[in-house]
Amino acid sequence: MIAPRRFLPSIQSLLALEAVERVGSVGAAAEDLALTHSAVSRQLRILQDQLGVELFRRKGKGLSLTQSGVDYARSARGCLQDLARASLKLRAAGSQASLNLAIRPTFGMHWLVPRLRDFAQLHPEITVNLSTRLAPFDLASEGFDAAIHFGEKDWTGMAYMPLATERLIPCCHPDLLPQGEGVAGLLSKPLLHLQNRPGAWEEWFERHGLCAVHLRGMLFDQFAAMAEAAALGFGIALLPDHLAERYFTEDRLRPAWPEYTVAKGQYYLVWAPLQTPGRPLALLLDFLRQSR
């Protein structure tokens, strides 16, 4: 249910308040919005009168936002951004149905997107929108139909479809290749680490019979950035097969160990099971089941 009209200010008023908070003055906001100074001031007065809360105070010839005005402007910014994103998605899809997916950057681009090409050929009436996410988020509040999840089935309240396991292999620039030193030889080289995989190297060494603790080295937030650093000779990276093999083909990286190791956890497509999936998501689920 939508709130009563008296609690819903106009878009023009919210844009004026957001701009003043963001750029710091009415004059700068007027320039940012391509409006006159008086037009921005008028929208602020209308908004303040409608809400019945002091949003700004006169300060000489100018004005400054109160803390209430600042807080409201920041909340309004999120709503305006959500509305803009929804409008952009609608405009991009046109009369087509749309499917909004949150993806893991590397797996999404190297494993999922090539498969989506075939899906798009089968269903040209569906526009698939992709957004990358690394930190936890809420599907419903961000408007996603489904998301890629890695790990265990620990995303509460979600339906799961297994997509793929992950095979990892140490990779490095040819100049850093260990010289016949076995597993321990990797410890003599700089090791690169991924923020959302703490302990990945320790686990890898343990699986190969060596206890290695408190390992240090450069830290990255994405596999792609870590792979590039490894290709430039910064250290050895533990990379998934769908990324490593591209670098092997280009001869930018070499395996620092001859075998892949299956990582703990799995890639899943997850979605809210509270209602029957819409047609675009249902078609994608059927497509992925058949293509596994």
mmCIF file of C-alpha atoms in Angstrom:
data_model
loop_
_atom_site.group_PDB
_atom_site.id
_atom_site.type_symbol
_atom_site.label_atom_id
_atom_site.label_comp_id
_atom_site.label_asym_id
_atom_site.label_seq_id
_atom_site.Cartn_x
_atom_site.Cartn_y
_atom_site.Cartn_z
ATOM 1 C CA MET A 1 0.000 0.000 0.000
ATOM 2 C CA ILE A 2 1.321 3.456 -0.951
ATOM 3 C CA ALA A 3 1.508 6.053 1.834
ATOM 4 C CA PRO A 4 -1.020 8.928 1.836
ATOM 5 C CA ARG A 5 -0.277 11.719 -0.648
ATOM 6 C CA ARG A 6 0.664 14.159 2.114
ATOM 7 C CA PHE A 7 3.766 12.029 2.836
ATOM 8 C CA LEU A 8 4.842 11.911 -0.823
ATOM 9 C CA PRO A 9 6.677 15.073 -1.910
ATOM 10 C CA SER A 10 7.117 15.925 -5.562
ATOM 11 C CA ILE A 11 10.151 14.686 -7.473
ATOM 12 C CA GLN A 12 11.158 18.317 -8.113
ATOM 13 C CA SER A 13 11.271 19.081 -4.384
ATOM 14 C CA LEU A 14 13.302 15.964 -3.588
ATOM 15 C CA LEU A 15 15.745 16.699 -6.410
ATOM 16 C CA ALA A 16 16.237 20.217 -5.086
ATOM 17 C CA LEU A 17 16.922 19.015 -1.524
ATOM 18 C CA GLU A 18 19.233 16.226 -2.686
ATOM 19 C CA ALA A 19 21.235 18.613 -4.850
ATOM 20 C CA VAL A 20 21.659 21.197 -2.077
ATOM 21 C CA GLU A 21 22.932 18.525 0.323
ATOM 22 C CA ARG A 22 25.238 17.044 -2.315
ATOM 23 C CA VAL A 23 26.829 20.217 -3.732
ATOM 24 C CA GLY A 24 26.596 22.394 -0.630
ATOM 25 C CA SER A 25 24.561 25.475 -1.584
ATOM 26 C CA VAL A 26 21.393 26.614 -3.329
ATOM 27 C CA GLY A 27 23.396 28.421 -6.001
ATOM 28 C CA ALA A 28 25.439 25.319 -6.843
ATOM 29 C CA ALA A 29 22.298 23.167 -6.762
ATOM 30 C CA ALA A 30 20.558 25.544 -9.173
ATOM 31 C CA GLU A 31 23.475 25.234 -11.592
ATOM 32 C CA ASP A 32 23.534 21.454 -11.180
ATOM 33 C CA LEU A 33 19.801 21.165 -11.929
ATOM 34 C CA ALA A 34 19.767 23.867 -14.638
ATOM 35 C CA LEU A 35 17.245 25.897 -12.627
ATOM 36 C CA THR A 36 17.198 29.407 -11.188
ATOM 37 C CA HIS A 37 18.221 30.121 -7.609
ATOM 38 C CA SER A 38 14.660 31.155 -6.755
ATOM 39 C CA ALA A 39 13.209 27.947 -8.264
ATOM 40 C CA VAL A 40 15.370 25.764 -6.004
ATOM 41 C CA SER A 41 14.537 27.896 -2.944
ATOM 42 C CA ARG A 42 10.834 27.656 -3.762
ATOM 43 C CA GLN A 43 10.982 23.845 -3.966
ATOM 44 C CA LEU A 44 12.722 23.703 -0.568
ATOM 45 C CA ARG A 45 10.014 25.889 0.990
ATOM 46 C CA ILE A 46 7.263 23.746 -0.524
ATOM 47 C CA LEU A 47 8.908 20.604 0.839
ATOM 48 C CA GLN A 48 9.401 22.081 4.311
ATOM 49 C CA ASP A 49 5.793 23.290 4.468
ATOM 50 C CA GLN A 50 4.496 19.915 3.334
ATOM 51 C CA LEU A 51 6.476 17.947 5.917
ATOM 52 C CA GLY A 52 6.091 20.445 8.757
ATOM 53 C CA VAL A 53 9.732 19.990 9.816
ATOM 54 C CA GLU A 54 12.518 22.574 9.635
ATOM 55 C CA LEU A 55 14.787 21.410 6.814
ATOM 56 C CA PHE A 56 16.897 24.559 6.395
ATOM 57 C CA ARG A 57 17.823 27.804 8.114
ATOM 58 C CA ARG A 58 18.607 31.195 6.630
ATOM 59 C CA LYS A 59 22.298 32.087 6.914
ATOM 60 C CA GLY A 60 23.012 35.570 5.660
ATOM 61 C CA LYS A 61 21.942 35.668 2.032
ATOM 62 C CA GLY A 62 22.065 31.904 1.780
ATOM 63 C CA LEU A 63 20.741 28.957 3.727
ATOM 64 C CA SER A 64 22.057 25.776 5.279
ATOM 65 C CA LEU A 65 20.331 22.463 5.826
ATOM 66 C CA THR A 66 19.456 21.347 9.310
ATOM 67 C CA GLN A 67 20.463 17.856 10.429
ATOM 68 C CA SER A 68 16.905 16.757 9.649
ATOM 69 C CA GLY A 69 17.313 18.188 6.158
ATOM 70 C CA VAL A 70 20.616 16.396 5.655
ATOM 71 C CA ASP A 71 19.225 13.050 6.856
ATOM 72 C CA TYR A 72 16.114 13.363 4.700
ATOM 73 C CA ALA A 73 18.171 14.352 1.645
ATOM 74 C CA ARG A 74 20.327 11.246 1.999
ATOM 75 C CA SER A 75 17.278 9.017 2.329
ATOM 76 C CA ALA A 76 15.679 10.708 -0.675
ATOM 77 C CA ARG A 77 18.874 10.135 -2.700
ATOM 78 C CA GLY A 78 18.502 6.383 -2.328
ATOM 79 C CA CYS A 79 14.856 6.514 -3.423
ATOM 80 C CA LEU A 80 15.683 8.695 -6.428
ATOM 81 C CA GLN A 81 18.490 6.345 -7.449
ATOM 82 C CA ASP A 82 16.155 3.339 -7.189
ATOM 83 C CA LEU A 83 13.559 5.124 -9.319
ATOM 84 C CA ALA A 84 16.189 6.088 -11.894
ATOM 85 C CA ARG A 85 17.483 2.498 -12.084
ATOM 86 C CA ALA A 86 13.948 1.156 -12.505
ATOM 87 C CA SER A 87 13.281 3.678 -15.271
ATOM 88 C CA LEU A 88 16.552 2.796 -17.008
ATOM 89 C CA LYS A 89 15.770 -0.923 -16.908
ATOM 90 C CA LEU A 90 12.280 -0.305 -18.268
ATOM 91 C CA ARG A 91 13.581 1.927 -21.028
ATOM 92 C CA ALA A 92 16.320 -0.564 -21.964
ATOM 93 C CA ALA A 93 13.878 -3.476 -22.122
ATOM 94 C CA GLY A 94 11.132 -1.544 -23.900
ATOM 95 C CA SER A 95 8.194 -3.846 -24.517
ATOM 96 C CA GLN A 96 10.313 -6.929 -23.792
ATOM 97 C CA ALA A 97 10.213 -8.870 -20.559
ATOM 98 C CA SER A 98 13.242 -8.297 -18.335
ATOM 99 C CA LEU A 99 15.241 -10.537 -16.009
ATOM 100 C CA ASN A 100 17.437 -8.887 -13.386
ATOM 101 C CA LEU A 101 20.359 -10.939 -12.066
ATOM 102 C CA ALA A 102 23.007 -10.180 -9.441
ATOM 103 C CA ILE A 103 26.236 -11.951 -10.350
ATOM 104 C CA ARG A 104 29.670 -12.679 -8.933
ATOM 105 C CA PRO A 105 32.012 -10.681 -11.192
ATOM 106 C CA THR A 106 34.426 -13.357 -12.411
ATOM 107 C CA PHE A 107 32.114 -16.372 -12.448
ATOM 108 C CA GLY A 108 29.322 -14.287 -13.934
ATOM 109 C CA MET A 109 31.393 -12.968 -16.814
ATOM 110 C CA HIS A 110 33.425 -16.091 -17.592
ATOM 111 C CA TRP A 111 30.899 -18.866 -16.882
ATOM 112 C CA LEU A 112 27.373 -17.430 -16.954
ATOM 113 C CA VAL A 113 27.551 -14.792 -19.692
ATOM 114 C CA PRO A 114 28.726 -17.208 -22.428
ATOM 115 C CA ARG A 115 25.710 -19.384 -21.619
ATOM 116 C CA LEU A 116 23.401 -16.380 -21.610
ATOM 117 C CA ARG A 117 24.346 -15.807 -25.233
ATOM 118 C CA ASP A 118 22.630 -19.093 -26.121
ATOM 119 C CA PHE A 119 19.705 -18.219 -23.834
ATOM 120 C CA ALA A 120 19.297 -14.863 -25.601
ATOM 121 C CA GLN A 121 19.192 -16.590 -28.979
ATOM 122 C CA LEU A 122 16.464 -18.937 -27.742
ATOM 123 C CA HIS A 123 14.480 -16.142 -26.066
ATOM 124 C CA PRO A 124 15.077 -12.826 -27.844
ATOM 125 C CA GLU A 125 11.908 -11.497 -26.212
ATOM 126 C CA ILE A 126 13.700 -11.379 -22.813
ATOM 127 C CA THR A 127 16.229 -8.714 -21.834
ATOM 128 C CA VAL A 128 18.705 -9.919 -19.185
ATOM 129 C CA ASN A 129 20.183 -7.207 -16.932
ATOM 130 C CA LEU A 130 23.335 -8.003 -14.940
ATOM 131 C CA SER A 131 24.724 -6.252 -11.856
ATOM 132 C CA THR A 132 27.779 -7.385 -9.909
ATOM 133 C CA ARG A 133 27.559 -7.859 -6.154
ATOM 134 C CA LEU A 134 30.240 -9.004 -3.704
ATOM 135 C CA ALA A 135 28.858 -7.984 -0.304
ATOM 136 C CA PRO A 136 25.643 -9.477 1.145
ATOM 137 C CA PHE A 137 22.450 -7.805 -0.077
ATOM 138 C CA ASP A 138 18.684 -8.291 -0.175
ATOM 139 C CA LEU A 139 17.198 -9.570 -3.443
ATOM 140 C CA ALA A 140 13.786 -7.983 -3.015
ATOM 141 C CA SER A 141 14.925 -4.524 -1.936
ATOM 142 C CA GLU A 142 17.336 -4.249 -4.886
ATOM 143 C CA GLY A 143 14.848 -5.574 -7.424
ATOM 144 C CA PHE A 144 16.709 -8.729 -8.460
ATOM 145 C CA ASP A 145 14.913 -11.829 -9.700
ATOM 146 C CA ALA A 146 17.826 -14.122 -8.827
ATOM 147 C CA ALA A 147 21.501 -14.050 -7.882
ATOM 148 C CA ILE A 148 24.702 -16.067 -8.127
ATOM 149 C CA HIS A 149 25.811 -17.359 -4.725
ATOM 150 C CA PHE A 150 29.044 -19.158 -3.845
ATOM 151 C CA GLY A 151 29.520 -21.299 -0.763
ATOM 152 C CA GLU A 152 27.079 -23.468 1.120
ATOM 153 C CA LYS A 153 23.285 -23.307 1.224
ATOM 154 C CA ASP A 154 23.485 -20.631 3.894
ATOM 155 C CA TRP A 155 21.439 -17.835 2.298
ATOM 156 C CA THR A 156 18.371 -18.076 4.487
ATOM 157 C CA GLY A 157 15.001 -18.422 2.800
ATOM 158 C CA MET A 158 16.322 -18.956 -0.731
ATOM 159 C CA ALA A 159 15.673 -21.644 -3.349
ATOM 160 C CA TYR A 160 18.876 -23.088 -4.835
ATOM 161 C CA MET A 161 19.963 -24.473 -8.194
ATOM 162 C CA PRO A 162 23.520 -25.890 -8.290
ATOM 163 C CA LEU A 163 25.490 -24.481 -11.225
ATOM 164 C CA ALA A 164 29.111 -25.542 -10.905
ATOM 165 C CA THR A 165 31.883 -26.507 -8.539
ATOM 166 C CA GLU A 166 35.049 -24.451 -8.488
ATOM 167 C CA ARG A 167 38.464 -25.874 -9.333
ATOM 168 C CA LEU A 168 41.447 -23.824 -8.203
ATOM 169 C CA ILE A 169 45.030 -23.816 -9.403
ATOM 170 C CA PRO A 170 48.061 -21.727 -8.366
ATOM 171 C CA CYS A 171 49.156 -19.506 -11.277
ATOM 172 C CA CYS A 172 52.028 -17.108 -11.788
ATOM 173 C CA HIS A 173 54.262 -15.290 -14.252
ATOM 174 C CA PRO A 174 56.900 -17.621 -15.752
ATOM 175 C CA ASP A 175 59.652 -15.811 -13.835
ATOM 176 C CA LEU A 176 58.086 -16.864 -10.518
ATOM 177 C CA LEU A 177 57.682 -20.580 -11.230
ATOM 178 C CA PRO A 178 59.029 -22.718 -8.354
ATOM 179 C CA GLN A 179 62.018 -24.783 -9.439
ATOM 180 C CA GLY A 180 61.428 -28.396 -8.413
ATOM 181 C CA GLU A 181 60.777 -27.524 -4.775
ATOM 182 C CA GLY A 182 57.404 -29.257 -4.355
ATOM 183 C CA VAL A 183 54.565 -27.681 -2.371
ATOM 184 C CA ALA A 184 56.956 -25.928 -0.007
ATOM 185 C CA GLY A 185 58.447 -24.079 -2.957
ATOM 186 C CA LEU A 186 55.298 -21.986 -3.268
ATOM 187 C CA LEU A 187 55.815 -20.661 0.254
ATOM 188 C CA SER A 188 59.055 -19.025 -0.834
ATOM 189 C CA LYS A 189 57.133 -16.907 -3.348
ATOM 190 C CA PRO A 190 54.784 -13.939 -2.719
ATOM 191 C CA LEU A 191 51.193 -15.154 -2.470
ATOM 192 C CA LEU A 192 48.173 -13.108 -3.570
ATOM 193 C CA HIS A 193 44.941 -13.218 -1.552
ATOM 194 C CA LEU A 194 41.225 -12.590 -2.150
ATOM 195 C CA GLN A 195 39.250 -10.635 0.457
ATOM 196 C CA ASN A 196 36.155 -12.835 0.412
ATOM 197 C CA ARG A 197 38.169 -16.091 0.487
ATOM 198 C CA PRO A 198 40.091 -15.809 3.755
ATOM 199 C CA GLY A 199 42.144 -18.914 4.436
ATOM 200 C CA ALA A 200 42.034 -20.145 0.821
ATOM 201 C CA TRP A 201 45.799 -20.568 0.623
ATOM 202 C CA GLU A 202 45.990 -22.189 4.080
ATOM 203 C CA GLU A 203 43.326 -24.669 3.002
ATOM 204 C CA TRP A 204 45.147 -25.373 -0.269
ATOM 205 C CA PHE A 205 48.450 -26.110 1.515
ATOM 206 C CA GLU A 206 46.664 -28.274 4.091
ATOM 207 C CA ARG A 207 45.121 -30.368 1.302
ATOM 208 C CA HIS A 208 48.633 -30.893 -0.055
ATOM 209 C CA GLY A 209 50.038 -32.036 3.263
ATOM 210 C CA LEU A 210 51.644 -28.835 4.514
ATOM 211 C CA CYS A 211 50.577 -26.722 7.482
ATOM 212 C CA ALA A 212 50.902 -23.050 6.545
ATOM 213 C CA VAL A 213 49.409 -20.405 8.820
ATOM 214 C CA HIS A 214 49.280 -16.613 8.993
ATOM 215 C CA LEU A 215 50.129 -16.197 5.334
ATOM 216 C CA ARG A 216 50.485 -12.609 4.177
ATOM 217 C CA GLY A 217 50.545 -10.834 0.854
ATOM 218 C CA MET A 218 48.725 -8.428 -1.435
ATOM 219 C CA LEU A 219 44.939 -8.395 -0.990
ATOM 220 C CA PHE A 220 42.350 -8.049 -3.794
ATOM 221 C CA ASP A 221 38.577 -7.777 -3.910
ATOM 222 C CA GLN A 222 38.114 -9.593 -7.252
ATOM 223 C CA PHE A 223 39.675 -12.559 -9.014
ATOM 224 C CA ALA A 224 40.143 -10.518 -12.198
ATOM 225 C CA ALA A 225 42.327 -7.906 -10.502
ATOM 226 C CA MET A 226 44.326 -10.603 -8.735
ATOM 227 C CA ALA A 227 44.888 -12.472 -12.017
ATOM 228 C CA GLU A 228 46.202 -9.304 -13.668
ATOM 229 C CA ALA A 229 48.587 -8.720 -10.768
ATOM 230 C CA ALA A 230 49.834 -12.300 -11.064
ATOM 231 C CA ALA A 231 50.354 -11.857 -14.815
ATOM 232 C CA LEU A 232 52.490 -8.802 -14.061
ATOM 233 C CA GLY A 233 54.672 -10.804 -11.698
ATOM 234 C CA PHE A 234 53.432 -9.587 -8.302
ATOM 235 C CA GLY A 235 52.948 -13.089 -6.921
ATOM 236 C CA ILE A 236 51.196 -16.434 -7.182
ATOM 237 C CA ALA A 237 47.391 -16.361 -7.411
ATOM 238 C CA LEU A 238 44.983 -19.176 -6.613
ATOM 239 C CA LEU A 239 42.557 -18.870 -9.531
ATOM 240 C CA PRO A 240 39.399 -20.719 -10.669
ATOM 241 C CA ASP A 241 39.660 -22.765 -13.845
ATOM 242 C CA HIS A 242 37.236 -20.616 -15.875
ATOM 243 C CA LEU A 243 39.616 -17.657 -15.460
ATOM 244 C CA ALA A 244 43.009 -19.373 -15.266
ATOM 245 C CA GLU A 245 42.598 -21.235 -18.545
ATOM 246 C CA ARG A 246 42.079 -17.984 -20.453
ATOM 247 C CA TYR A 247 45.408 -16.719 -19.148
ATOM 248 C CA PHE A 248 47.079 -20.052 -19.947
ATOM 249 C CA THR A 249 45.799 -19.837 -23.529
ATOM 250 C CA GLU A 250 47.228 -16.326 -23.851
ATOM 251 C CA ASP A 251 50.466 -17.518 -22.200
ATOM 252 C CA ARG A 252 50.236 -14.700 -19.663
ATOM 253 C CA LEU A 253 50.206 -17.126 -16.738
ATOM 254 C CA ARG A 254 51.617 -20.571 -16.104
ATOM 255 C CA PRO A 255 50.447 -23.221 -13.606
ATOM 256 C CA ALA A 256 52.624 -23.073 -10.485
ATOM 257 C CA TRP A 257 51.289 -26.521 -9.535
ATOM 258 C CA PRO A 258 50.254 -29.219 -12.026
ATOM 259 C CA GLU A 259 46.823 -30.075 -10.647
ATOM 260 C CA TYR A 260 43.489 -28.417 -9.962
ATOM 261 C CA THR A 261 41.948 -28.678 -6.486
ATOM 262 C CA VAL A 262 38.173 -28.623 -5.976
ATOM 263 C CA ALA A 263 37.293 -25.766 -3.632
ATOM 264 C CA LYS A 264 34.903 -26.090 -0.743
ATOM 265 C CA GLY A 265 31.507 -24.685 -1.619
ATOM 266 C CA GLN A 266 29.664 -24.433 -4.898
ATOM 267 C CA TYR A 267 28.124 -21.872 -7.225
ATOM 268 C CA TYR A 268 24.330 -21.656 -7.065
ATOM 269 C CA LEU A 269 21.592 -19.635 -8.670
ATOM 270 C CA VAL A 270 19.322 -18.508 -5.830
ATOM 271 C CA TRP A 271 15.884 -16.900 -5.825
ATOM 272 C CA ALA A 272 13.047 -16.240 -3.396
ATOM 273 C CA PRO A 273 10.743 -19.303 -3.280
ATOM 274 C CA LEU A 274 7.763 -17.480 -1.798
ATOM 275 C CA GLN A 275 6.026 -17.242 -5.136
ATOM 276 C CA THR A 276 6.137 -18.962 -8.501
ATOM 277 C CA PRO A 277 9.032 -17.566 -10.584
ATOM 278 C CA GLY A 278 7.969 -15.215 -13.359
ATOM 279 C CA ARG A 279 8.174 -16.474 -16.924
ATOM 280 C CA PRO A 280 11.679 -15.027 -17.659
ATOM 281 C CA LEU A 281 13.195 -16.640 -14.560
ATOM 282 C CA ALA A 282 11.344 -19.918 -15.135
ATOM 283 C CA LEU A 283 12.729 -20.065 -18.686
ATOM 284 C CA LEU A 284 16.259 -19.378 -17.447
ATOM 285 C CA LEU A 285 15.951 -22.115 -14.800
ATOM 286 C CA ASP A 286 14.828 -24.632 -17.435
ATOM 287 C CA PHE A 287 17.632 -23.542 -19.756
ATOM 288 C CA LEU A 288 20.313 -23.928 -17.071
ATOM 289 C CA ARG A 289 18.996 -27.336 -16.000
ATOM 290 C CA GLN A 290 19.199 -28.599 -19.567
ATOM 291 C CA SER A 291 22.647 -27.117 -20.254
ATOM 292 C CA ARG A 292 24.432 -28.486 -17.189
#
